[in-house]
Short mmCIF file of C-alpha atoms in Angstrom, two decimals:
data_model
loop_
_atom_site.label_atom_id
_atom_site.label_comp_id
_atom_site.label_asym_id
_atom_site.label_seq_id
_atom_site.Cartn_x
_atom_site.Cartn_y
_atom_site.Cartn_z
CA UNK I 1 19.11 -6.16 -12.86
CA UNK I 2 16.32 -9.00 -12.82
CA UNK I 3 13.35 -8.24 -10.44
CA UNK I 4 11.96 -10.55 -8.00
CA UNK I 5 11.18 -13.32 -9.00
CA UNK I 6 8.38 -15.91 -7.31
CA UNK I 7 7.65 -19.81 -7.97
CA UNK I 8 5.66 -21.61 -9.04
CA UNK I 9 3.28 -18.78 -10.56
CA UNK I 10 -0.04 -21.14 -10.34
CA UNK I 11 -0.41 -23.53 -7.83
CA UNK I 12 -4.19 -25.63 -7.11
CA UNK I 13 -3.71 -27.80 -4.12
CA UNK I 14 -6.98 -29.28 -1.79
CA UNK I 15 -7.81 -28.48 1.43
CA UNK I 16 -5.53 -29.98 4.43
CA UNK I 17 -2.57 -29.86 2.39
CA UNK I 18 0.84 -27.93 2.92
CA UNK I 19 2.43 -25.34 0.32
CA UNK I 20 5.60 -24.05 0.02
CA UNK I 21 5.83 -20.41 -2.42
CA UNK I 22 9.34 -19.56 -3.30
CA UNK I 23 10.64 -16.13 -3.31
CA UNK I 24 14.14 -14.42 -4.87
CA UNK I 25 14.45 -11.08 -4.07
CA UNK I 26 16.30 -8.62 -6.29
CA UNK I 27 19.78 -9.06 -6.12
CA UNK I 28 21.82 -7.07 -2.97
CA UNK I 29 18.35 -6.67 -1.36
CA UNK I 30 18.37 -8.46 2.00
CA UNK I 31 14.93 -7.72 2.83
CA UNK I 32 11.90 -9.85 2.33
CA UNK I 33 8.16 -9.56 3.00
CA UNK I 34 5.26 -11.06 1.93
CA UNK I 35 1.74 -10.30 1.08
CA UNK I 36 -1.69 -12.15 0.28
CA UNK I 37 -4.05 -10.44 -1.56
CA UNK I 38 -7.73 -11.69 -1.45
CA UNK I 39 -10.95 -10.12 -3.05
CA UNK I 40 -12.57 -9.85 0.03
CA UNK I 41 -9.69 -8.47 1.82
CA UNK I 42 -7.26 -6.71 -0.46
CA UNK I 43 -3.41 -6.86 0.16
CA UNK I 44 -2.51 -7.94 3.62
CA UNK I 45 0.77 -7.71 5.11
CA UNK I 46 1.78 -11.47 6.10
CA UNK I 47 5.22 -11.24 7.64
CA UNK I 48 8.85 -9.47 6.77
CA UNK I 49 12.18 -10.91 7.20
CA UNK I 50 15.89 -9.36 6.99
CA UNK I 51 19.12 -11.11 7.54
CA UNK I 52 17.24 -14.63 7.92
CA UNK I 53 15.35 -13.20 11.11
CA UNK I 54 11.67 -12.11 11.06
CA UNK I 55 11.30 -8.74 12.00
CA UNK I 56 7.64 -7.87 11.72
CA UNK I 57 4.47 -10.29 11.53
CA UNK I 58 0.59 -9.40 10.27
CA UNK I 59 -2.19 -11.13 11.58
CA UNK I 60 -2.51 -14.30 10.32
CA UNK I 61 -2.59 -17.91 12.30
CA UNK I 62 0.18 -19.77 12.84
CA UNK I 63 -0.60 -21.87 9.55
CA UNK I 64 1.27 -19.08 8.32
CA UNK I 65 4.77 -19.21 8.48
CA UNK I 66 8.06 -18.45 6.64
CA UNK I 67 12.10 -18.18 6.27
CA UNK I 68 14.49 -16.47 4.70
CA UNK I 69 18.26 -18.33 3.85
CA UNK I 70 21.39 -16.80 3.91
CA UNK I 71 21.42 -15.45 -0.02
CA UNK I 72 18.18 -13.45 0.83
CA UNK I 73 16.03 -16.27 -0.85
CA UNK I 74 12.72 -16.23 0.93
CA UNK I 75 10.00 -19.19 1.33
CA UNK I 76 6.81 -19.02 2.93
CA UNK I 77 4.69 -22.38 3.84
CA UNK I 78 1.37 -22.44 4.85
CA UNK I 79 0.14 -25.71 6.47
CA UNK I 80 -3.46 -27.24 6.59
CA UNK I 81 -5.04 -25.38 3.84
CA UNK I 82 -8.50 -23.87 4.28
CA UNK I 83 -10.45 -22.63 0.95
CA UNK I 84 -10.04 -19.50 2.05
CA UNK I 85 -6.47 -19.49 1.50
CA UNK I 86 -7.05 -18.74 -1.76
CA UNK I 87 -5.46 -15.67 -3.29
CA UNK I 88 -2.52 -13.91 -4.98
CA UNK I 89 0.70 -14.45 -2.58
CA UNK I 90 3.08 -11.14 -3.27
CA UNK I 91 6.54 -10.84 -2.84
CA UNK I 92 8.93 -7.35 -2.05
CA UNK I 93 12.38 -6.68 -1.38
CA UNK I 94 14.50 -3.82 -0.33
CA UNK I 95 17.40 -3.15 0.26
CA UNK I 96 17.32 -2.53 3.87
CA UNK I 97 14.16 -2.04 6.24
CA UNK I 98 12.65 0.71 7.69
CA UNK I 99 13.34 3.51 4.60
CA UNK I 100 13.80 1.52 1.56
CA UNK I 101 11.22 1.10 -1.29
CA UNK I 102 9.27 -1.89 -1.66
CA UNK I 103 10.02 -4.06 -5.37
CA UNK I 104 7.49 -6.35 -5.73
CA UNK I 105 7.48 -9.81 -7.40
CA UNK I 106 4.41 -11.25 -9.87
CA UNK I 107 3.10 -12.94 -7.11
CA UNK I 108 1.91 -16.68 -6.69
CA UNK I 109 -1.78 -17.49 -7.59
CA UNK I 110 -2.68 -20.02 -5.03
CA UNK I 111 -6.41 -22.09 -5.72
CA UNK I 112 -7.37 -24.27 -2.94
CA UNK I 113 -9.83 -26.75 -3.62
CA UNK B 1 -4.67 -0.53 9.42
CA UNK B 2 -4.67 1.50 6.18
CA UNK B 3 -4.12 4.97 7.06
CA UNK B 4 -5.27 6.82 3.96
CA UNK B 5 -8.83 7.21 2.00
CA UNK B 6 -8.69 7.21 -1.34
CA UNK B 7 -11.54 7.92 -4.00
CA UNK B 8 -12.76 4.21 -5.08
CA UNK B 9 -13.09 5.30 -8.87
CA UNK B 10 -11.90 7.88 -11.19
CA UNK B 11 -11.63 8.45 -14.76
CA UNK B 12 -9.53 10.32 -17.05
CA UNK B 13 -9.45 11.29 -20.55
CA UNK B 14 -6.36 10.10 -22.81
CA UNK B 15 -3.72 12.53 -22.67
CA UNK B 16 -4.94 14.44 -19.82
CA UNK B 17 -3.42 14.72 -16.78
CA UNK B 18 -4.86 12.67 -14.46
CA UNK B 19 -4.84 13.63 -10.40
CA UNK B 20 -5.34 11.05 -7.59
CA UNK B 21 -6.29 12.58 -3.98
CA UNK B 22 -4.96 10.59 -1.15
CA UNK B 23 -6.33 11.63 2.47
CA UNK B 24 -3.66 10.49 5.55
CA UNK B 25 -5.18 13.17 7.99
CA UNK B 26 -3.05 10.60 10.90
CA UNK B 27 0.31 10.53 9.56
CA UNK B 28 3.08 10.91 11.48
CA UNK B 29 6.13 13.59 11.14
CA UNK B 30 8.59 10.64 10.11
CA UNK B 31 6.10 8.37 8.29
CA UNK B 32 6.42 8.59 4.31
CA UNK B 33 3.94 8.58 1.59
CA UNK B 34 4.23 5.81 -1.21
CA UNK B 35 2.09 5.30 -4.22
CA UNK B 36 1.90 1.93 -6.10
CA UNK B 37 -0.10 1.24 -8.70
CA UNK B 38 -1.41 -2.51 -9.87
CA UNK B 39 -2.57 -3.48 -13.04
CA UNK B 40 -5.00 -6.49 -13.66
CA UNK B 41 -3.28 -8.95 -10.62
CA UNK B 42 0.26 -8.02 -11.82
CA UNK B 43 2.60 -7.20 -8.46
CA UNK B 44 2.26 -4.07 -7.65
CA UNK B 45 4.69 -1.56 -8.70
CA UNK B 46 6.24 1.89 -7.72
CA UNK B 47 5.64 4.82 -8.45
CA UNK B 48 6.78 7.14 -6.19
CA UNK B 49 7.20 8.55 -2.53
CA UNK B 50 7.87 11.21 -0.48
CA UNK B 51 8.09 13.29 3.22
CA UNK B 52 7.76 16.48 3.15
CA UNK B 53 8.87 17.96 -0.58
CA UNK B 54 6.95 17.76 -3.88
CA UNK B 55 8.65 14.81 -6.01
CA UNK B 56 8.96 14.24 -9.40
CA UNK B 57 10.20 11.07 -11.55
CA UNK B 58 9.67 10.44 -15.08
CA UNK B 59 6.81 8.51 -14.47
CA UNK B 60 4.41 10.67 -11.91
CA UNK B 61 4.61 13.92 -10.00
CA UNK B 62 3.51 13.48 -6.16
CA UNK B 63 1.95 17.07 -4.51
CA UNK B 64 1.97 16.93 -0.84
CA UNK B 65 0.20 19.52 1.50
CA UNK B 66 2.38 21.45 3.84
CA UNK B 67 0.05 19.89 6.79
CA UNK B 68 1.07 16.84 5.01
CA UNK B 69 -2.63 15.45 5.83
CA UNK B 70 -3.09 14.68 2.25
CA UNK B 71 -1.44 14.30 -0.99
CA UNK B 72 -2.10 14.31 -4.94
CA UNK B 73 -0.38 11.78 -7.33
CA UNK B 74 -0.20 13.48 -10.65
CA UNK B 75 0.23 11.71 -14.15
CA UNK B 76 0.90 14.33 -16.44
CA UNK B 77 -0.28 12.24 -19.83
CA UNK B 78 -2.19 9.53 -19.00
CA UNK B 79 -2.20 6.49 -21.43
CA UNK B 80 -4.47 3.64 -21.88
CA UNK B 81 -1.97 1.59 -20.25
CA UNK B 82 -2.08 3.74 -16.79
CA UNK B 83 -5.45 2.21 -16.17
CA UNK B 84 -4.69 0.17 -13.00
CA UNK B 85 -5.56 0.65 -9.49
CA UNK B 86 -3.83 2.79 -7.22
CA UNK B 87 -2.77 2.99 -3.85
CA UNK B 88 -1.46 5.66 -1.73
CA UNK B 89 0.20 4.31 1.57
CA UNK B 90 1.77 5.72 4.71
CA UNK B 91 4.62 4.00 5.34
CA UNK B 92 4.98 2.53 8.97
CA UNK B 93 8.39 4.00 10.41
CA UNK B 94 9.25 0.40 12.21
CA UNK B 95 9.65 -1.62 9.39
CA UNK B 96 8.82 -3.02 5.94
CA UNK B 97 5.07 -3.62 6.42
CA UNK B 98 3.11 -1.59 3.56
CA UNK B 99 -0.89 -1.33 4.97
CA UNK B 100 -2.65 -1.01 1.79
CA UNK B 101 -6.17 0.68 1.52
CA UNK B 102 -8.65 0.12 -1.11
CA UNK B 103 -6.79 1.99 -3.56
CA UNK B 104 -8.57 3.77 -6.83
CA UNK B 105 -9.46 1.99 -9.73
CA UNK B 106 -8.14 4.46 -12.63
CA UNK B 107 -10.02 4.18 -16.16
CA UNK B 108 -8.34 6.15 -19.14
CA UNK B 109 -10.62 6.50 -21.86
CA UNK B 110 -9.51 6.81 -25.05
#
């Protein structure tokens, strides 16, 4: 079965613009959730989403924001960009929520200039 | 909130066994313990978890006191290639959200 799998891998973009980060989750697995990870801060949970509704959201500003569509497929757009927006943007899916394990993609490396 | 303390470094010899202490002195009776491990930016990727029970999988052993306030992640032969960092996390019981601590950086020596 192929893992999850995230697009584009690299991505440089300049401040004020919008991104869009693709995520396909494992096939079956209707759960999504995304991470940013940061050497200042580490791996942050951003947001999780199951059956196209969020379910759970970290603390990040509304900049932040995401979907899922009906096959599971997940995007996550953040508007405005600030340099410090930089970082490694991780993808998991599970099956289901709550007691499923977490599969997690290769993650986006986002540069902001 | 990470829920867990974890040693920031460790090393281990090639071939030993190499134990990682996790501390989650807060956890709560339904809340599991997962360990991932990272390598060099990669995604992160499982290893195992557990409630209550010692588990085993071809890849680690995880040792979990009977207070459950803490737990060991065992890898029985450690390679070169198990150098990564690693992070024990309490899973919240509401959903999908993994708090991740600061994890510890593993070196195998050869």
């Amino acid at each position: 079965k192929a893992g999850v799998t995230q697009t584009p891998r690299y991505l440089i973009k300049t401040r004020g613009q919008q991104v869009t980060l693709s995520c396909s989750p494992i096939s079956g697995h209707r759960s999504v959730s995304w991470y940013q990870q940061t050497p200042g801060q580490g791996l942050q949970f951003l947001f999780e989403y199951f059956s196209e509704t969020q379910r759970n959201k970290g603390n990040f500003p509304g900049r932040f924001s995401g979907r899922q569509f009906s096959n599971s497929r997940s995007e996550m757009n953040v508007s405005t960009l600030e340099l410090g927006d930089s970082a490694l943007y991780l993808c998991a899916s599970s099956l289901y929520v709550n007691t499923d394990t977490q599969y997690f993609g290769p993650g986006t490396r986002l540069t902001v200039l | 909130d990470a829920k867990t303390t974890q040693p920031t470094s460790m090393d281990c010899a090639e071939g030993r066994a190499a134990n990682l202490p996790c501390n989650h002195s807060t956890i709560s009776g339904n809340e599991y313990v997962y360990w991932y491990r990272q390598i060099h930016s990669q995604g992160p990727q499982y290893i195992i978890h557990g409630l209550k029970n010692n588990e085993t999988n071809e890849m680690a052993s995880l040792i979990i006191t009977e207070d459950r306030k803490s737990s060991t992640l065992i890898l029985p032969h450690a390679t070169l290639r198990d150098t990564a960092v690693y992070y024990c996390i309490v899973r919240v019981d509401t959903g999908n959200q993994f708090y991740f601590g600061t994890g510890t950086s593993l070196t195998v020596i050869p």
